[in-house]
Short mmCIF file of C-alpha atoms and ligand atoms in Angstrom, two decimals:
data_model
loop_
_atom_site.label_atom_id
_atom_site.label_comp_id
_atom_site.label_asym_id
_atom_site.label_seq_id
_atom_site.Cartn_x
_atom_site.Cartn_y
_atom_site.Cartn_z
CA UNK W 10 16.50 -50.14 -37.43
CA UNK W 11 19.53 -47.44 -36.19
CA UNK W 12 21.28 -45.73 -38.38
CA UNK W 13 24.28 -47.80 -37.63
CA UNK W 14 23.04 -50.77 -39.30
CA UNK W 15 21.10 -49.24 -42.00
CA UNK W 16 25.19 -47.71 -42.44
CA UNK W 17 26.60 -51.07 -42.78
CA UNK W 18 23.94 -52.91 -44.82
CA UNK W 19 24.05 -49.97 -47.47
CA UNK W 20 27.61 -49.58 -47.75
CA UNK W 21 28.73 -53.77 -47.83
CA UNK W 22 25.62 -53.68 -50.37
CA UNK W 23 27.53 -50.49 -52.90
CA UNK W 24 30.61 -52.91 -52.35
CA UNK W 25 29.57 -55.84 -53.32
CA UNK W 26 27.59 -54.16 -56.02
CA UNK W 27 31.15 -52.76 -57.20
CA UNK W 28 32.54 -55.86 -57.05
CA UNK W 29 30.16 -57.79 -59.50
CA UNK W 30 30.73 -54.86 -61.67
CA UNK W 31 34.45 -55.26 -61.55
CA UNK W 32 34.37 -58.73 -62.22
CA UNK W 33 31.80 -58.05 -65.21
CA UNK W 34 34.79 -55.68 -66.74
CA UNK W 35 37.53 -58.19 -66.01
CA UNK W 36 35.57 -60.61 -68.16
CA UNK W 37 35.23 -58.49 -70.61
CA UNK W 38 38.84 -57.88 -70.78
CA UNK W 39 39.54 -61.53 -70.73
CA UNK W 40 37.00 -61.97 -73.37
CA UNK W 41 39.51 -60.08 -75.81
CA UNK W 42 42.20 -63.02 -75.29
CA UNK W 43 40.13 -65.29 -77.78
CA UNK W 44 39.18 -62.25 -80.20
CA UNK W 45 42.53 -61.52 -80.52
CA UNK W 46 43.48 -65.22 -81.03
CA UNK W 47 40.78 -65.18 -83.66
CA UNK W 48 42.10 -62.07 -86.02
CA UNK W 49 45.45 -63.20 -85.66
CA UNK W 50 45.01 -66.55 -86.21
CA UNK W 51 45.53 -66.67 -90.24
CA UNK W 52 49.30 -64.93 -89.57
CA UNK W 53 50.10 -67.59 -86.77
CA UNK W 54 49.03 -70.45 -89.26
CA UNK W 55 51.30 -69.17 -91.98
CA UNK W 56 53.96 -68.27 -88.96
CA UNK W 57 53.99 -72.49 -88.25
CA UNK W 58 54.50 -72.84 -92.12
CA UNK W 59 57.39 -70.97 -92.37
CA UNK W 60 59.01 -72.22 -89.10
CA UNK W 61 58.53 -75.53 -90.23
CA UNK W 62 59.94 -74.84 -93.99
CA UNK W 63 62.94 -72.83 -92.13
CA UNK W 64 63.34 -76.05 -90.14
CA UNK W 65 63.25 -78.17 -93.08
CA UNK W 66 66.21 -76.04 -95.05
CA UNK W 67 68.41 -76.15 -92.33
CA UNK W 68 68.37 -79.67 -91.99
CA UNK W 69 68.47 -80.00 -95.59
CA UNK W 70 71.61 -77.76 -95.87
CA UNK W 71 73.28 -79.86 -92.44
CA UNK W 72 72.52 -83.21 -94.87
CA UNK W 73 74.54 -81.54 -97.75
CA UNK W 74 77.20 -80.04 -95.89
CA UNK W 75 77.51 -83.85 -94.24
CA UNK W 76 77.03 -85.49 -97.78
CA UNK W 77 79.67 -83.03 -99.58
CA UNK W 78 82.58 -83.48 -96.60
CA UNK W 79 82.06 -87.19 -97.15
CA UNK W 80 82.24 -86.75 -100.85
CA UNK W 81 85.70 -84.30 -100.52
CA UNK W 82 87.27 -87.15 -98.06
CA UNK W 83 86.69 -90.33 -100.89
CA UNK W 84 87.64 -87.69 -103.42
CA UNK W 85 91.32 -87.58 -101.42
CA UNK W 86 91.05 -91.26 -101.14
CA UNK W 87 90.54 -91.79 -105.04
CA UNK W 88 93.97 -89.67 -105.64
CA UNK W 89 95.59 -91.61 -103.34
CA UNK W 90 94.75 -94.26 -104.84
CA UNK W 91 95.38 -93.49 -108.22
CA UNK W 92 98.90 -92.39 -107.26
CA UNK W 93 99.32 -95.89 -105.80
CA UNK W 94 98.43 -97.71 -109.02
CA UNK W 95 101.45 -95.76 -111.14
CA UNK W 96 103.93 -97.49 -107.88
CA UNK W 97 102.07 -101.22 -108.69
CA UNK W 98 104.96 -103.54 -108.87
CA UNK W 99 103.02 -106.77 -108.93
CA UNK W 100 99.43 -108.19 -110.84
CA UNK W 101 98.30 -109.13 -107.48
CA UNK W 102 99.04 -105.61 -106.20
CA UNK W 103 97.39 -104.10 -108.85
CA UNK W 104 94.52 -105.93 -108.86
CA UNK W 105 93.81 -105.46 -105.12
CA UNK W 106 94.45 -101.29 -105.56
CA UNK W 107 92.01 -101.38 -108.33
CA UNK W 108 89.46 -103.38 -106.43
CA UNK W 109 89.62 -100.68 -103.56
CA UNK W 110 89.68 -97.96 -106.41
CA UNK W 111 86.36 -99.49 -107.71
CA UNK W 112 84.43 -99.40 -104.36
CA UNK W 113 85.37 -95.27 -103.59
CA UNK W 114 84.19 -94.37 -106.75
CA UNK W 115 81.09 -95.91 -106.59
CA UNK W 116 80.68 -94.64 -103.22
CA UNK W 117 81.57 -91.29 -104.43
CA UNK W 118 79.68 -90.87 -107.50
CA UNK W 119 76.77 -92.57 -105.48
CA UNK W 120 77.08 -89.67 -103.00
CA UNK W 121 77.91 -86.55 -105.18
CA UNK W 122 74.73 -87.58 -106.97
CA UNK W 123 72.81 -87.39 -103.37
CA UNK W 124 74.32 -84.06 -102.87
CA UNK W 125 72.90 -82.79 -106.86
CA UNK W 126 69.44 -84.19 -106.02
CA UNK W 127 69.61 -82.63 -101.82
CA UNK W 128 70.47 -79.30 -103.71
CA UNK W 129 67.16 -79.24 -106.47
CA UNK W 130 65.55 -79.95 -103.27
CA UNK W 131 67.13 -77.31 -101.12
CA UNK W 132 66.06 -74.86 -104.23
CA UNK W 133 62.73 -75.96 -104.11
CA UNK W 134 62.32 -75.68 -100.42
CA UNK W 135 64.21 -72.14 -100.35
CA UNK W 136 61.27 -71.06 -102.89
CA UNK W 137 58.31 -72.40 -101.25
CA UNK W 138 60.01 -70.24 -98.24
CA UNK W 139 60.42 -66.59 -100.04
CA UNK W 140 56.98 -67.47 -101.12
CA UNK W 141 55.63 -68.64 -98.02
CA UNK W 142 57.32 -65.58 -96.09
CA UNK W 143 55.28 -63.04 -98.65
CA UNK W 144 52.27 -64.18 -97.66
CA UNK W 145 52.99 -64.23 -94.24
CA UNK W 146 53.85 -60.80 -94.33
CA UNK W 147 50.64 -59.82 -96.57
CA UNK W 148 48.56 -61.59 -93.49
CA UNK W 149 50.44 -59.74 -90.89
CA UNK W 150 49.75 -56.52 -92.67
CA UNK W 151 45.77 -57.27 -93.33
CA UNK W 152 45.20 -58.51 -89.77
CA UNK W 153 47.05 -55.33 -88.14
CA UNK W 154 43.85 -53.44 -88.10
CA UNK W 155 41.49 -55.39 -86.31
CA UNK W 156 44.39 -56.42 -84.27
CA UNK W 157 44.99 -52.73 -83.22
CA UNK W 158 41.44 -51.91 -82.97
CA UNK W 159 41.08 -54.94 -80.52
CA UNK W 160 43.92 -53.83 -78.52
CA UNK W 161 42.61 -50.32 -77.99
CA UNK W 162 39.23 -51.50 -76.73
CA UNK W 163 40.88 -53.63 -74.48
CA UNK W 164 42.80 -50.73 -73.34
CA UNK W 165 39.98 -48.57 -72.82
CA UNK W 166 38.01 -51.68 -70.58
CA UNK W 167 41.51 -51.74 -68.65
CA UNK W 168 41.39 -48.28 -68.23
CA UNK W 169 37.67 -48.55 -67.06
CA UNK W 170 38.44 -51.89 -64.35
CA UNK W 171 41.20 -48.68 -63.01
CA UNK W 172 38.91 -46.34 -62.20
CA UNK W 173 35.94 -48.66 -60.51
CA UNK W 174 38.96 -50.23 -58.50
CA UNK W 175 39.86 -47.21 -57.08
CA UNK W 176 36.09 -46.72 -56.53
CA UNK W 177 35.94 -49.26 -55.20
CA UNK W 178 38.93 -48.87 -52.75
CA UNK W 179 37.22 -45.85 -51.73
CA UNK W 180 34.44 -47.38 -50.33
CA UNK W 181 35.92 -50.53 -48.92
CA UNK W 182 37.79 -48.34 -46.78
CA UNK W 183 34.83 -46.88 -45.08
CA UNK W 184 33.72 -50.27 -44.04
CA UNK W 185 34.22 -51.76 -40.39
CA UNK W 186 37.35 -53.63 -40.79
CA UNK W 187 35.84 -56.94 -38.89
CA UNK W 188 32.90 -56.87 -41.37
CA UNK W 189 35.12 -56.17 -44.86
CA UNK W 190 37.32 -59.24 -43.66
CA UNK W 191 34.45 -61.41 -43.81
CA UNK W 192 32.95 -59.99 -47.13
CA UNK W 193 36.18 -60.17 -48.79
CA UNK W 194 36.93 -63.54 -47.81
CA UNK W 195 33.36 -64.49 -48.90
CA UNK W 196 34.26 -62.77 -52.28
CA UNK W 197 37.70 -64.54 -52.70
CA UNK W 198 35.90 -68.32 -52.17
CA UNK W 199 34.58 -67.47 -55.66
CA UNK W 200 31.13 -66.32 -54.84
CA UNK W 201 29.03 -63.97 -56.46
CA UNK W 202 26.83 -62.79 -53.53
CA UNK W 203 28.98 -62.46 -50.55
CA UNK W 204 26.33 -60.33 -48.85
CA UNK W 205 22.19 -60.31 -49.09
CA UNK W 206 19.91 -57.34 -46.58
CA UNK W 207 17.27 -60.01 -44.29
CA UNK W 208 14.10 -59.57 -46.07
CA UNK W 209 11.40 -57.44 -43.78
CA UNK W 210 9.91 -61.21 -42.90
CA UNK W 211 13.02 -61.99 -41.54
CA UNK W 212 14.44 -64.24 -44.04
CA UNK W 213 18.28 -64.53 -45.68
CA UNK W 214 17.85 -61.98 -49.30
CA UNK W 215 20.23 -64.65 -50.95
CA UNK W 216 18.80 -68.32 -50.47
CA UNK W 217 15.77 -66.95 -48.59
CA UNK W 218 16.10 -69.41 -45.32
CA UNK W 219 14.15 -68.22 -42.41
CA UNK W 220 16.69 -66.37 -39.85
CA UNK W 221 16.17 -67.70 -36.45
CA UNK W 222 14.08 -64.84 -34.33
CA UNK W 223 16.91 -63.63 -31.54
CA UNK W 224 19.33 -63.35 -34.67
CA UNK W 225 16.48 -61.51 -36.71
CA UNK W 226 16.68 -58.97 -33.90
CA UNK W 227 20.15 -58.43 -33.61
CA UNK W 228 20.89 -57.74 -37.08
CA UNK W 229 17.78 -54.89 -36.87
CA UNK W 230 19.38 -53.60 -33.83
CA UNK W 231 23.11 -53.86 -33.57
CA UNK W 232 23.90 -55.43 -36.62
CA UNK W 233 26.32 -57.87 -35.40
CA UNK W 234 28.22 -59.99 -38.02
CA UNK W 235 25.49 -62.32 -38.69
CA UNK W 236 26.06 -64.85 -41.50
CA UNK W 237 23.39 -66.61 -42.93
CA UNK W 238 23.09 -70.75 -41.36
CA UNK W 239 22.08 -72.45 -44.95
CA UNK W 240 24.17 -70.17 -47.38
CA UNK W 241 26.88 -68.38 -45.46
CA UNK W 242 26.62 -65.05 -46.64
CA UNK W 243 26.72 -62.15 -44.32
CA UNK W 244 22.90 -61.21 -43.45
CA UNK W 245 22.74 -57.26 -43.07
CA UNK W 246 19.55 -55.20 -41.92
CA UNK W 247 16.82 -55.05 -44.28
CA UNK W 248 17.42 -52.16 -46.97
CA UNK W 249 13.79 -50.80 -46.91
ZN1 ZN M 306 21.21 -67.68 -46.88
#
């Protein structure tokens, strides 16, 4: 084996080593996404009741605000018509304004009654909201702990994936370029071994397949970019 290929085995090796330790952090990171779901997932509950209760007064209050114009136009209509009856100059005449009379009032009272009972409910709903909204708040304040605490160990993870990246930069860079594409296009594909040292009997170190003899001898000599016929990964001198 020359040094040269002991150099490149060794240092795609520390890379790729690196790299699975990167991707370790970044799950770990990740892994806080559903932890933090989890603390703050008694606030967001009570968050949807609230929205919903908000939703339901406003549509409430539109109803009422519909309900009452409606009310104030047959209330106009009911004057009208009342000043119309004192003009009357026939039976007939009267009859026919008091018929029209009848049906506005009952449509009136019939809605100013709808407005009373949208009002109780409009109370009702505005007090199941001030109540709703403490607890929310109590929630928000009890989960603000482990919400903080969780946020501060992700932090410190983040901070961690920083300084092995820049590691790892480090080293990549010291890597024939030709050789790094491959690896890192090996590593993108998803894989987790992207690079396995031929064992001393001359076999791939990832799925083990027996290396053809010529090849076998290259990659102890010159170490070529030699990938690996059954798995693909990039076969590098053996590291013993
Ligand atoms: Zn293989």
């Amino acid at each position: 084996m020359t040094v040269e290929t002991g150099q490149v085995s060794r240092a795609l090796l520390e890379l790729q080593n690196m790299d699975q330790e990167i991707r370790a952090v970044r799950d770990r990171i990740e892994s806080f996404g559903p932890q933090l779901d989890a603390v703050e997932e008694p606030a967001r509950l009570l968050e949807e009741e609230v929205a919903a209760t908000e939703t339901k007064v406003r549509d409430l209050r539109l109803e009422e605000r519909r309900l009452s114009l409606a009310a104030e136009e047959k209330r106009l209509r009911q004057n009208r018509l009342e000043d119309r009856l004192n003009m009357v100059r026939t039976v007939r005449e009267e009859a026919a304004v008091q018929a029209e009379l009848g049906l506005v009032r009952r449509a009136l009272d019939q809605e100013e009654q709808e407005v009373v009972s949208l009002l109780d409910q409009i109370g009702r709903f505005e007090e199941r909201l001030d109540r709703q909204r403490a607890a929310l708040d109590e929630a928000r304040e009890s989960v603000a702990p482990g919400r903080e605490e969780l946020i501060a160990r992700r932090e410190q993870v983040q901070s961690e994936a920083a300084r092995l990246k820049a590691q790892r930069d480090v080293v990549a860079g010291e890597i024939e370029p030709g050789y790094l594409h491959v690896y890192e296009n090996l590593m993108l594909s998803g894989r987790k071994v992207a690079v396995a040292p031929m064992t001393d009997d001359g076999a791939c170190g990832s799925c083990f397949s027996l290396i053809p003899l010529q090849l076998q001898n290259e990659i102890r000599s010159t170490a070529p970019l030699v990938r690996c016929e059954a798995c693909g990964v990039i076969v590098t001198a053996p590291s013993s």
